[in-house]
Every structure is written in structure tokens, then in C-alpha cells.
Amino acid sequence: MLGVRRKIVAGGSSLLTSGRSFQWTRPAVSAWRSYSSAAKEMTVRDALNSALDEEMSADPKVFLMGEEVGEYQGAYKISKGLLDKYGPERVLDTPITEAGFTGIGVGAAYYGLRPVVEFMTFNFSMQAIDHIINSAAKSNYMSAGQISVPIVFRGPNGAAAGVGAQHSQCYAAWFAACPGLKVLAPYSSEDARGLLKAAIRDPDPVVFLENELLYGESFPVSAEVLDSSFCLPIGKAKIEKAGKDVTITAFSKMVGYALKAAEILTKEGISAEVINLRSIRPLDRPTINDSVRKTNRLVTVEEGFPQHGVGAEICTSIVEESFGYLDAPVERIAGADVPMPYAANLERLAVPQVEDIVRAAKRACYRSMPLAAAA
């Protein structure tokens, strides 16, 4: 596999080697907690880089592959320094052929390795969709549990700025619709670090949806988050801000927008509870339903298209499990139902803004005129 030598160890697993034996001990996974004490700040880029570094150091079966991840140190510098530290056998520059290197990654996972496959943008993952869905996601079920596929597909997802329709789509709902995949979407540095570690350690294929515009954002991190044993549970949302009047769910970049909207709403006497989903599949339905049963109102926020979106699934969950608790119709905020425009003014209109969330929350709380009445 691209010049990588293998060493078979007990149990039939394969290690990437450079001619010497490895002894690997997995650090204990820390229990999930809400960390409050912030010792320093870290960018999302550095959080992802440190998570990759620590997992590659802890487990010689972990390796990174993708376009420009080695010599160029990553298109977004997520893999900075990893080639020098781990060498070309574990940080592999690939040709511009997503179908090719994704298939190689899935095959390596079949063999017992733990590949991390980087897409320069998840829009390019469409070139490799057969390997992700038919090969990675379905093999464990079709083999009656005999084949595990411990692979991570990661890279920037959703809108950036001025890159047009073919580089701006959010694929959260696409991948979350497929049984056999786990789908994660970090917002903060804590999310990025803890969830990427969890994804690499997981025995199943994980789609890890980052956001290009968040890479340079800094967030406070505690000493616990910086510990090498830190790991967040897959399938658990985080309440970023507690509230009592309306629940706002969001993921990735939209969490920041939801928090800004909550600040504005506070000044107008509305207490909003903001939930950072973190995990799209599995979805933390209990946390969402518990919140709505408290606030009696729901606003979902996402960058993706509205039809068959993540917000639609959340709304359905609330209707099925908590309908009797609702005091207002649910509100969905999503991207416009059009391919992303290239013009900056139209692009802004095509993605949710803070003021859209504020208006929706006020409608849910009967603090403004409903859209139907305004029309």
C-alpha cells in the first residue's frame, strides 16, 4: 500500500513499521464532563493538529493520507509537522484522485490499520462516495460483524467564502442518512480535539465535518482538554448556554451564530438555551427533547439545504416524542434552497445569519408578527 510495510501482530492486526517493533498502550478515555476552567486559548487548527499528533504517537496503526498533507503540511496546515515527525510511511501525499486514495484507505482499514483520510473539501468526497457508503459504511453489517472498518474521513465542510456552488455544500444530512456511518461536526477547539480523538479510536467509519472558517478561531481550553487522555463521547450534545424560553439547536459554525443570537435575545428578555449538537449521527435526541420539554419551543439552525435536512430530523423527533410540550410551531433556519451563489451579496443571503435566528426565536416566543401574517 503506497510503499507502506506491514508487521503482523497478535490477533492478525497490522502495524505500519519502519523496521522496528512497537509497543502501544491506549490512554484511558476520560469520562465526559463539562469543563469550565480555561487555562489558555487554542485555535481549532491547533486542536486538530494536536489530536492527530497524539493519536499517531499512541497507536502506530494510525496514519494520515490525502492531497498535500505531507510536504505542503496540509492545504489548511492541519497536518503541520507530522511528516517530519512520522515520516512518509505514515503521512502519505496522494495524487488528486479521491476515488483512488479513499479506496486504498478503506482497504487498509479492512486489514486492521486506522487510516485518517483527508479531503481538501467534502465536496470532493463525492468522487469517493461509493467507497464511503458501499464499502466503509455497510461492510460491518454485511459481514455479520466480522469486518470492522476503523477509518476517519475528515476535512472542511459547508460554505467558506466566495468559492461557488461546487465548493460550498454542507454534507451533514447526506452522510447522516446512512446507517453504518457516524457523523461528527465540531464547533470549538474542545470539540475538535475531543471528537477527533474519539473518531480515530472508534471501530466504525466516522465522517468528521470541519469548517474552513473556524480553523483560525481561538477558543478557551482547560488543562483537562489538553491532557492526552481527553476524549469526548460520540453521540452526546453539549448545552453551550442554559435557558428557559426557547431551545436553539445548531452544529459547526452555526453554534457561534446561535450564541450571538442568544446574547441579543437576552437583552430583549428572552432566555435561549443553545445546544451544540456535536454529533449528527448518532443524534442526542434525549438532550434535545429534555430541553424542549423545559422551554416548550424549538428553533433549529443549519447551513445546509432545508429539504431533508438535519433540522427536519430534529423537528420530527420533537413531534414524535415531545409534541404535547410545544407551545409554538417549531422554527427551521437553513440555507437557501439553491446552489450557492458566487456573488458575495447573494452568498450572504443564501446562508443563515444571526438576525435570522433572532427573528425565528422571537416568532416562537410570540414577540413578533408571524411570517404568514406579515405576508
PDB file of C-alpha atoms in Angstrom, residues 101-319:
ATOM      1  CA  PHE A 101      -6.909   7.005  -2.181  1.00  0.00           C
ATOM      2  CA  THR A 102     -10.247   6.610  -0.380  1.00  0.00           C
ATOM      3  CA  GLY A 103     -10.474   3.051  -1.680  1.00  0.00           C
ATOM      4  CA  ILE A 104      -6.922   2.397  -0.507  1.00  0.00           C
ATOM      5  CA  GLY A 105      -7.848   3.786   2.915  1.00  0.00           C
ATOM      6  CA  VAL A 106     -10.905   1.566   3.236  1.00  0.00           C
ATOM      7  CA  GLY A 107      -8.836  -1.464   2.238  1.00  0.00           C
ATOM      8  CA  ALA A 108      -6.224  -0.573   4.846  1.00  0.00           C
ATOM      9  CA  ALA A 109      -8.985  -0.354   7.480  1.00  0.00           C
ATOM     10  CA  TYR A 110     -10.200  -3.828   6.457  1.00  0.00           C
ATOM     11  CA  TYR A 111      -6.661  -5.010   7.129  1.00  0.00           C
ATOM     12  CA  GLY A 112      -6.635  -3.606  10.684  1.00  0.00           C
ATOM     13  CA  LEU A 113      -4.991  -0.214  10.208  1.00  0.00           C
ATOM     14  CA  ARG A 114      -6.616   3.081  11.246  1.00  0.00           C
ATOM     15  CA  PRO A 115      -6.467   5.482   8.292  1.00  0.00           C
ATOM     16  CA  VAL A 116      -7.373   9.146   8.532  1.00  0.00           C
ATOM     17  CA  VAL A 117      -8.370  10.225   5.022  1.00  0.00           C
ATOM     18  CA  GLU A 118      -8.341  13.981   4.403  1.00  0.00           C
ATOM     19  CA  PHE A 119     -10.485  15.586   1.724  1.00  0.00           C
ATOM     20  CA  MET A 120      -9.417  19.076   0.703  1.00  0.00           C
ATOM     21  CA  THR A 121     -13.141  19.814   0.848  1.00  0.00           C
ATOM     22  CA  PHE A 122     -16.026  17.426   1.426  1.00  0.00           C
ATOM     23  CA  ASN A 123     -17.411  18.498  -1.925  1.00  0.00           C
ATOM     24  CA  PHE A 124     -14.629  16.329  -3.387  1.00  0.00           C
ATOM     25  CA  SER A 125     -15.787  13.351  -1.318  1.00  0.00           C
ATOM     26  CA  MET A 126     -18.485  12.875  -3.945  1.00  0.00           C
ATOM     27  CA  GLN A 127     -15.723  11.377  -6.114  1.00  0.00           C
ATOM     28  CA  ALA A 128     -15.327   8.691  -3.429  1.00  0.00           C
ATOM     29  CA  ILE A 129     -18.935   8.247  -2.325  1.00  0.00           C
ATOM     30  CA  ASP A 130     -19.057   4.560  -3.350  1.00  0.00           C
ATOM     31  CA  HIS A 131     -16.137   3.693  -1.074  1.00  0.00           C
ATOM     32  CA  ILE A 132     -17.563   5.689   1.840  1.00  0.00           C
ATOM     33  CA  ILE A 133     -21.133   4.375   1.630  1.00  0.00           C
ATOM     34  CA  ASN A 134     -20.984   0.934   0.000  1.00  0.00           C
ATOM     35  CA  SER A 135     -17.567  -0.211   1.208  1.00  0.00           C
ATOM     36  CA  ALA A 136     -16.933   1.502   4.558  1.00  0.00           C
ATOM     37  CA  ALA A 137     -20.428   2.028   5.988  1.00  0.00           C
ATOM     38  CA  LYS A 138     -22.028  -1.298   5.068  1.00  0.00           C
ATOM     39  CA  SER A 139     -19.247  -3.852   5.470  1.00  0.00           C
ATOM     40  CA  ASN A 140     -19.648  -4.485   9.194  1.00  0.00           C
ATOM     41  CA  TYR A 141     -23.346  -5.302   8.761  1.00  0.00           C
ATOM     42  CA  MET A 142     -22.888  -7.324   5.576  1.00  0.00           C
ATOM     43  CA  SER A 143     -20.122  -9.398   7.180  1.00  0.00           C
ATOM     44  CA  ALA A 144     -22.244 -10.116  10.284  1.00  0.00           C
ATOM     45  CA  GLY A 145     -19.784  -8.139  12.393  1.00  0.00           C
ATOM     46  CA  GLN A 146     -16.680  -9.959  11.127  1.00  0.00           C
ATOM     47  CA  ILE A 147     -15.216  -6.885   9.401  1.00  0.00           C
ATOM     48  CA  SER A 148     -14.580  -3.658  11.268  1.00  0.00           C
ATOM     49  CA  VAL A 149     -13.751  -0.521   9.308  1.00  0.00           C
ATOM     50  CA  PRO A 150     -11.946   1.892  11.680  1.00  0.00           C
ATOM     51  CA  ILE A 151     -11.465   4.827   9.316  1.00  0.00           C
ATOM     52  CA  VAL A 152     -11.945   8.592   9.603  1.00  0.00           C
ATOM     53  CA  PHE A 153     -12.925  10.773   6.649  1.00  0.00           C
ATOM     54  CA  ARG A 154     -12.176  14.377   7.566  1.00  0.00           C
ATOM     55  CA  GLY A 155     -11.899  17.833   6.013  1.00  0.00           C
ATOM     56  CA  PRO A 156     -13.724  21.157   5.644  1.00  0.00           C
ATOM     57  CA  ASN A 157     -17.473  21.002   5.008  1.00  0.00           C
ATOM     58  CA  GLY A 158     -20.058  23.629   4.100  1.00  0.00           C
ATOM     59  CA  ALA A 159     -19.730  27.197   2.953  1.00  0.00           C
ATOM     60  CA  ALA A 160     -16.437  29.075   3.066  1.00  0.00           C
ATOM     61  CA  ALA A 161     -16.343  32.433   1.254  1.00  0.00           C
ATOM     62  CA  GLY A 162     -16.530  33.181  -2.450  1.00  0.00           C
ATOM     63  CA  VAL A 163     -15.805  29.676  -3.705  1.00  0.00           C
ATOM     64  CA  GLY A 164     -19.055  28.975  -5.547  1.00  0.00           C
ATOM     65  CA  ALA A 165     -21.607  26.182  -5.532  1.00  0.00           C
ATOM     66  CA  GLN A 166     -19.225  23.282  -6.169  1.00  0.00           C
ATOM     67  CA  HIS A 167     -17.107  24.058  -3.100  1.00  0.00           C
ATOM     68  CA  SER A 168     -19.726  25.266  -0.601  1.00  0.00           C
ATOM     69  CA  GLN A 169     -22.182  22.465   0.139  1.00  0.00           C
ATOM     70  CA  CYS A 170     -22.906  21.036   3.588  1.00  0.00           C
ATOM     71  CA  TYR A 171     -22.979  17.233   3.525  1.00  0.00           C
ATOM     72  CA  ALA A 172     -24.070  16.616   7.121  1.00  0.00           C
ATOM     73  CA  ALA A 173     -27.551  15.428   6.152  1.00  0.00           C
ATOM     74  CA  TRP A 174     -26.214  13.333   3.254  1.00  0.00           C
ATOM     75  CA  PHE A 175     -23.888  11.241   5.382  1.00  0.00           C
ATOM     76  CA  ALA A 176     -26.137  11.221   8.455  1.00  0.00           C
ATOM     77  CA  ALA A 177     -28.812   9.460   6.393  1.00  0.00           C
ATOM     78  CA  CYS A 178     -26.610   6.359   6.007  1.00  0.00           C
ATOM     79  CA  PRO A 179     -26.658   3.573   8.629  1.00  0.00           C
ATOM     80  CA  GLY A 180     -23.163   2.388   9.469  1.00  0.00           C
ATOM     81  CA  LEU A 181     -21.581   5.840   9.500  1.00  0.00           C
ATOM     82  CA  LYS A 182     -21.000   8.093  12.473  1.00  0.00           C
ATOM     83  CA  VAL A 183     -21.066  11.797  11.635  1.00  0.00           C
ATOM     84  CA  LEU A 184     -19.406  14.446  13.814  1.00  0.00           C
ATOM     85  CA  ALA A 185     -19.336  18.234  13.400  1.00  0.00           C
ATOM     86  CA  PRO A 186     -17.123  20.140  15.874  1.00  0.00           C
ATOM     87  CA  TYR A 187     -17.539  23.811  16.728  1.00  0.00           C
ATOM     88  CA  SER A 188     -14.907  24.768  19.313  1.00  0.00           C
ATOM     89  CA  SER A 189     -11.317  23.708  19.940  1.00  0.00           C
ATOM     90  CA  GLU A 190     -12.550  21.430  22.720  1.00  0.00           C
ATOM     91  CA  ASP A 191     -14.952  19.807  20.260  1.00  0.00           C
ATOM     92  CA  ALA A 192     -12.294  19.442  17.568  1.00  0.00           C
ATOM     93  CA  ARG A 193      -9.722  17.881  19.865  1.00  0.00           C
ATOM     94  CA  GLY A 194     -12.023  15.590  21.836  1.00  0.00           C
ATOM     95  CA  LEU A 195     -14.170  14.438  18.923  1.00  0.00           C
ATOM     96  CA  LEU A 196     -11.272  13.763  16.536  1.00  0.00           C
ATOM     97  CA  LYS A 197      -9.609  11.594  19.154  1.00  0.00           C
ATOM     98  CA  ALA A 198     -12.887   9.719  19.624  1.00  0.00           C
ATOM     99  CA  ALA A 199     -13.281   9.304  15.863  1.00  0.00           C
ATOM    100  CA  ILE A 200      -9.786   7.853  15.417  1.00  0.00           C
ATOM    101  CA  ARG A 201     -10.271   5.410  18.279  1.00  0.00           C
ATOM    102  CA  ASP A 202     -13.721   4.293  17.122  1.00  0.00           C
ATOM    103  CA  PRO A 203     -14.065   0.855  15.468  1.00  0.00           C
ATOM    104  CA  ASP A 204     -16.524   2.169  12.861  1.00  0.00           C
ATOM    105  CA  PRO A 205     -16.198   4.619   9.942  1.00  0.00           C
ATOM    106  CA  VAL A 206     -16.566   8.237  11.034  1.00  0.00           C
ATOM    107  CA  VAL A 207     -17.268  11.249   8.828  1.00  0.00           C
ATOM    108  CA  PHE A 208     -15.655  14.250  10.531  1.00  0.00           C
ATOM    109  CA  LEU A 209     -17.042  17.530   9.198  1.00  0.00           C
ATOM    110  CA  GLU A 210     -14.849  20.546   9.939  1.00  0.00           C
ATOM    111  CA  ASN A 211     -15.411  24.154   8.866  1.00  0.00           C
ATOM    112  CA  GLU A 212     -12.771  26.113   6.989  1.00  0.00           C
ATOM    113  CA  LEU A 213     -13.799  29.436   8.536  1.00  0.00           C
ATOM    114  CA  LEU A 214     -13.354  28.044  12.055  1.00  0.00           C
ATOM    115  CA  TYR A 215      -9.760  26.816  11.634  1.00  0.00           C
ATOM    116  CA  GLY A 216      -8.269  30.137  12.712  1.00  0.00           C
ATOM    117  CA  GLU A 217     -10.765  30.788  15.520  1.00  0.00           C
ATOM    118  CA  SER A 218      -9.422  30.590  19.084  1.00  0.00           C
ATOM    119  CA  PHE A 219     -11.366  29.122  21.993  1.00  0.00           C
ATOM    120  CA  PRO A 220     -10.534  28.722  25.683  1.00  0.00           C
ATOM    121  CA  VAL A 221      -9.385  25.236  26.656  1.00  0.00           C
ATOM    122  CA  SER A 222      -8.827  23.796  30.107  1.00  0.00           C
ATOM    123  CA  ALA A 223      -5.974  21.657  31.360  1.00  0.00           C
ATOM    124  CA  GLU A 224      -8.265  18.630  31.110  1.00  0.00           C
ATOM    125  CA  VAL A 225      -8.857  19.262  27.414  1.00  0.00           C
ATOM    126  CA  LEU A 226      -5.097  19.477  26.811  1.00  0.00           C
ATOM    127  CA  ASP A 227      -4.450  16.159  28.538  1.00  0.00           C
ATOM    128  CA  SER A 228      -3.550  13.356  26.110  1.00  0.00           C
ATOM    129  CA  SER A 229      -6.267  11.134  27.591  1.00  0.00           C
ATOM    130  CA  PHE A 230      -9.028  13.669  26.848  1.00  0.00           C
ATOM    131  CA  CYS A 231     -11.789  12.323  24.631  1.00  0.00           C
ATOM    132  CA  LEU A 232     -15.414  13.299  24.045  1.00  0.00           C
ATOM    133  CA  PRO A 233     -18.193  10.732  23.678  1.00  0.00           C
ATOM    134  CA  ILE A 234     -19.737  10.255  20.266  1.00  0.00           C
ATOM    135  CA  GLY A 235     -23.499  10.847  20.342  1.00  0.00           C
ATOM    136  CA  LYS A 236     -23.532  13.405  23.153  1.00  0.00           C
ATOM    137  CA  ALA A 237     -24.553  17.036  22.616  1.00  0.00           C
ATOM    138  CA  LYS A 238     -23.377  19.953  24.767  1.00  0.00           C
ATOM    139  CA  ILE A 239     -25.557  22.671  26.236  1.00  0.00           C
ATOM    140  CA  GLU A 240     -23.450  25.732  25.463  1.00  0.00           C
ATOM    141  CA  LYS A 241     -25.861  28.118  27.190  1.00  0.00           C
ATOM    142  CA  ALA A 242     -28.719  27.260  29.504  1.00  0.00           C
ATOM    143  CA  GLY A 243     -32.065  28.980  29.057  1.00  0.00           C
ATOM    144  CA  LYS A 244     -35.765  28.630  29.791  1.00  0.00           C
ATOM    145  CA  ASP A 245     -37.772  30.288  26.998  1.00  0.00           C
ATOM    146  CA  VAL A 246     -36.640  28.688  23.709  1.00  0.00           C
ATOM    147  CA  THR A 247     -34.281  25.909  22.594  1.00  0.00           C
ATOM    148  CA  ILE A 248     -31.868  26.599  19.712  1.00  0.00           C
ATOM    149  CA  THR A 249     -30.007  23.641  18.186  1.00  0.00           C
ATOM    150  CA  ALA A 250     -27.003  24.125  15.918  1.00  0.00           C
ATOM    151  CA  PHE A 251     -23.761  22.495  14.823  1.00  0.00           C
ATOM    152  CA  SER A 252     -20.377  23.571  13.489  1.00  0.00           C
ATOM    153  CA  LYS A 253     -20.104  27.280  12.629  1.00  0.00           C
ATOM    154  CA  MET A 254     -23.799  27.887  13.308  1.00  0.00           C
ATOM    155  CA  VAL A 255     -23.235  27.286  17.048  1.00  0.00           C
ATOM    156  CA  GLY A 256     -21.368  30.586  17.184  1.00  0.00           C
ATOM    157  CA  TYR A 257     -24.214  32.311  15.376  1.00  0.00           C
ATOM    158  CA  ALA A 258     -26.725  30.775  17.782  1.00  0.00           C
ATOM    159  CA  LEU A 259     -24.734  32.020  20.774  1.00  0.00           C
ATOM    160  CA  LYS A 260     -24.593  35.544  19.324  1.00  0.00           C
ATOM    161  CA  ALA A 261     -28.343  35.406  18.731  1.00  0.00           C
ATOM    162  CA  ALA A 262     -28.864  34.287  22.318  1.00  0.00           C
ATOM    163  CA  GLU A 263     -26.944  37.331  23.563  1.00  0.00           C
ATOM    164  CA  ILE A 264     -29.227  39.630  21.568  1.00  0.00           C
ATOM    165  CA  LEU A 265     -32.324  37.791  22.765  1.00  0.00           C
ATOM    166  CA  THR A 266     -31.212  38.145  26.393  1.00  0.00           C
ATOM    167  CA  LYS A 267     -31.291  41.918  26.004  1.00  0.00           C
ATOM    168  CA  GLU A 268     -34.893  41.592  24.848  1.00  0.00           C
ATOM    169  CA  GLY A 269     -35.910  39.452  27.793  1.00  0.00           C
ATOM    170  CA  ILE A 270     -35.801  36.061  26.068  1.00  0.00           C
ATOM    171  CA  SER A 271     -33.715  33.334  27.681  1.00  0.00           C
ATOM    172  CA  ALA A 272     -32.473  30.981  24.946  1.00  0.00           C
ATOM    173  CA  GLU A 273     -30.923  27.578  25.547  1.00  0.00           C
ATOM    174  CA  VAL A 274     -28.255  26.805  22.919  1.00  0.00           C
ATOM    175  CA  ILE A 275     -27.418  23.174  22.155  1.00  0.00           C
ATOM    176  CA  ASN A 276     -24.220  22.313  20.279  1.00  0.00           C
ATOM    177  CA  LEU A 277     -25.133  19.014  18.622  1.00  0.00           C
ATOM    178  CA  ARG A 278     -21.508  17.887  18.128  1.00  0.00           C
ATOM    179  CA  SER A 279     -22.746  14.514  16.846  1.00  0.00           C
ATOM    180  CA  ILE A 280     -25.142  14.402  13.879  1.00  0.00           C
ATOM    181  CA  ARG A 281     -25.318  10.624  13.785  1.00  0.00           C
ATOM    182  CA  PRO A 282     -25.969   9.319  16.353  1.00  0.00           C
ATOM    183  CA  LEU A 283     -28.110  12.296  17.325  1.00  0.00           C
ATOM    184  CA  ASP A 284     -28.504  13.126  21.017  1.00  0.00           C
ATOM    185  CA  ARG A 285     -32.296  13.039  20.996  1.00  0.00           C
ATOM    186  CA  PRO A 286     -32.669  12.835  24.813  1.00  0.00           C
ATOM    187  CA  THR A 287     -30.800  16.114  25.403  1.00  0.00           C
ATOM    188  CA  ILE A 288     -32.807  17.903  22.687  1.00  0.00           C
ATOM    189  CA  ASN A 289     -36.157  16.569  23.906  1.00  0.00           C
ATOM    190  CA  ASP A 290     -35.371  17.326  27.555  1.00  0.00           C
ATOM    191  CA  SER A 291     -34.560  20.910  26.602  1.00  0.00           C
ATOM    192  CA  VAL A 292     -37.734  21.390  24.562  1.00  0.00           C
ATOM    193  CA  ARG A 293     -39.838  19.920  27.367  1.00  0.00           C
ATOM    194  CA  LYS A 294     -38.368  22.674  29.546  1.00  0.00           C
ATOM    195  CA  THR A 295     -38.560  25.627  27.135  1.00  0.00           C
ATOM    196  CA  ASN A 296     -41.611  24.456  25.108  1.00  0.00           C
ATOM    197  CA  ARG A 297     -40.165  25.992  21.930  1.00  0.00           C
ATOM    198  CA  LEU A 298     -37.628  24.945  19.297  1.00  0.00           C
ATOM    199  CA  VAL A 299     -35.500  26.675  16.646  1.00  0.00           C
ATOM    200  CA  THR A 300     -33.141  24.515  14.555  1.00  0.00           C
ATOM    201  CA  VAL A 301     -30.210  26.096  12.724  1.00  0.00           C
ATOM    202  CA  GLU A 302     -28.030  24.646   9.949  1.00  0.00           C
ATOM    203  CA  GLU A 303     -26.140  25.819   6.856  1.00  0.00           C
ATOM    204  CA  GLY A 304     -27.375  23.020   4.631  1.00  0.00           C
ATOM    205  CA  PHE A 305     -30.393  22.853   2.364  1.00  0.00           C
ATOM    206  CA  PRO A 306     -33.771  22.831   4.152  1.00  0.00           C
ATOM    207  CA  GLN A 307     -35.319  19.784   2.472  1.00  0.00           C
ATOM    208  CA  HIS A 308     -34.478  16.505   4.255  1.00  0.00           C
ATOM    209  CA  GLY A 309     -32.034  18.394   6.480  1.00  0.00           C
ATOM    210  CA  VAL A 310     -30.695  17.821   9.990  1.00  0.00           C
ATOM    211  CA  GLY A 311     -33.227  20.331  11.315  1.00  0.00           C
ATOM    212  CA  ALA A 312     -36.059  18.385   9.697  1.00  0.00           C
ATOM    213  CA  GLU A 313     -34.942  15.240  11.560  1.00  0.00           C
ATOM    214  CA  ILE A 314     -34.774  17.131  14.863  1.00  0.00           C
ATOM    215  CA  CYS A 315     -38.250  18.593  14.315  1.00  0.00           C
ATOM    216  CA  THR A 316     -39.611  15.115  13.600  1.00  0.00           C
ATOM    217  CA  SER A 317     -38.038  13.785  16.794  1.00  0.00           C
ATOM    218  CA  ILE A 318     -39.735  16.528  18.811  1.00  0.00           C
ATOM    219  CA  VAL A 319     -43.112  15.911  17.140  1.00  0.00           C
TER     220      VAL A 319
END
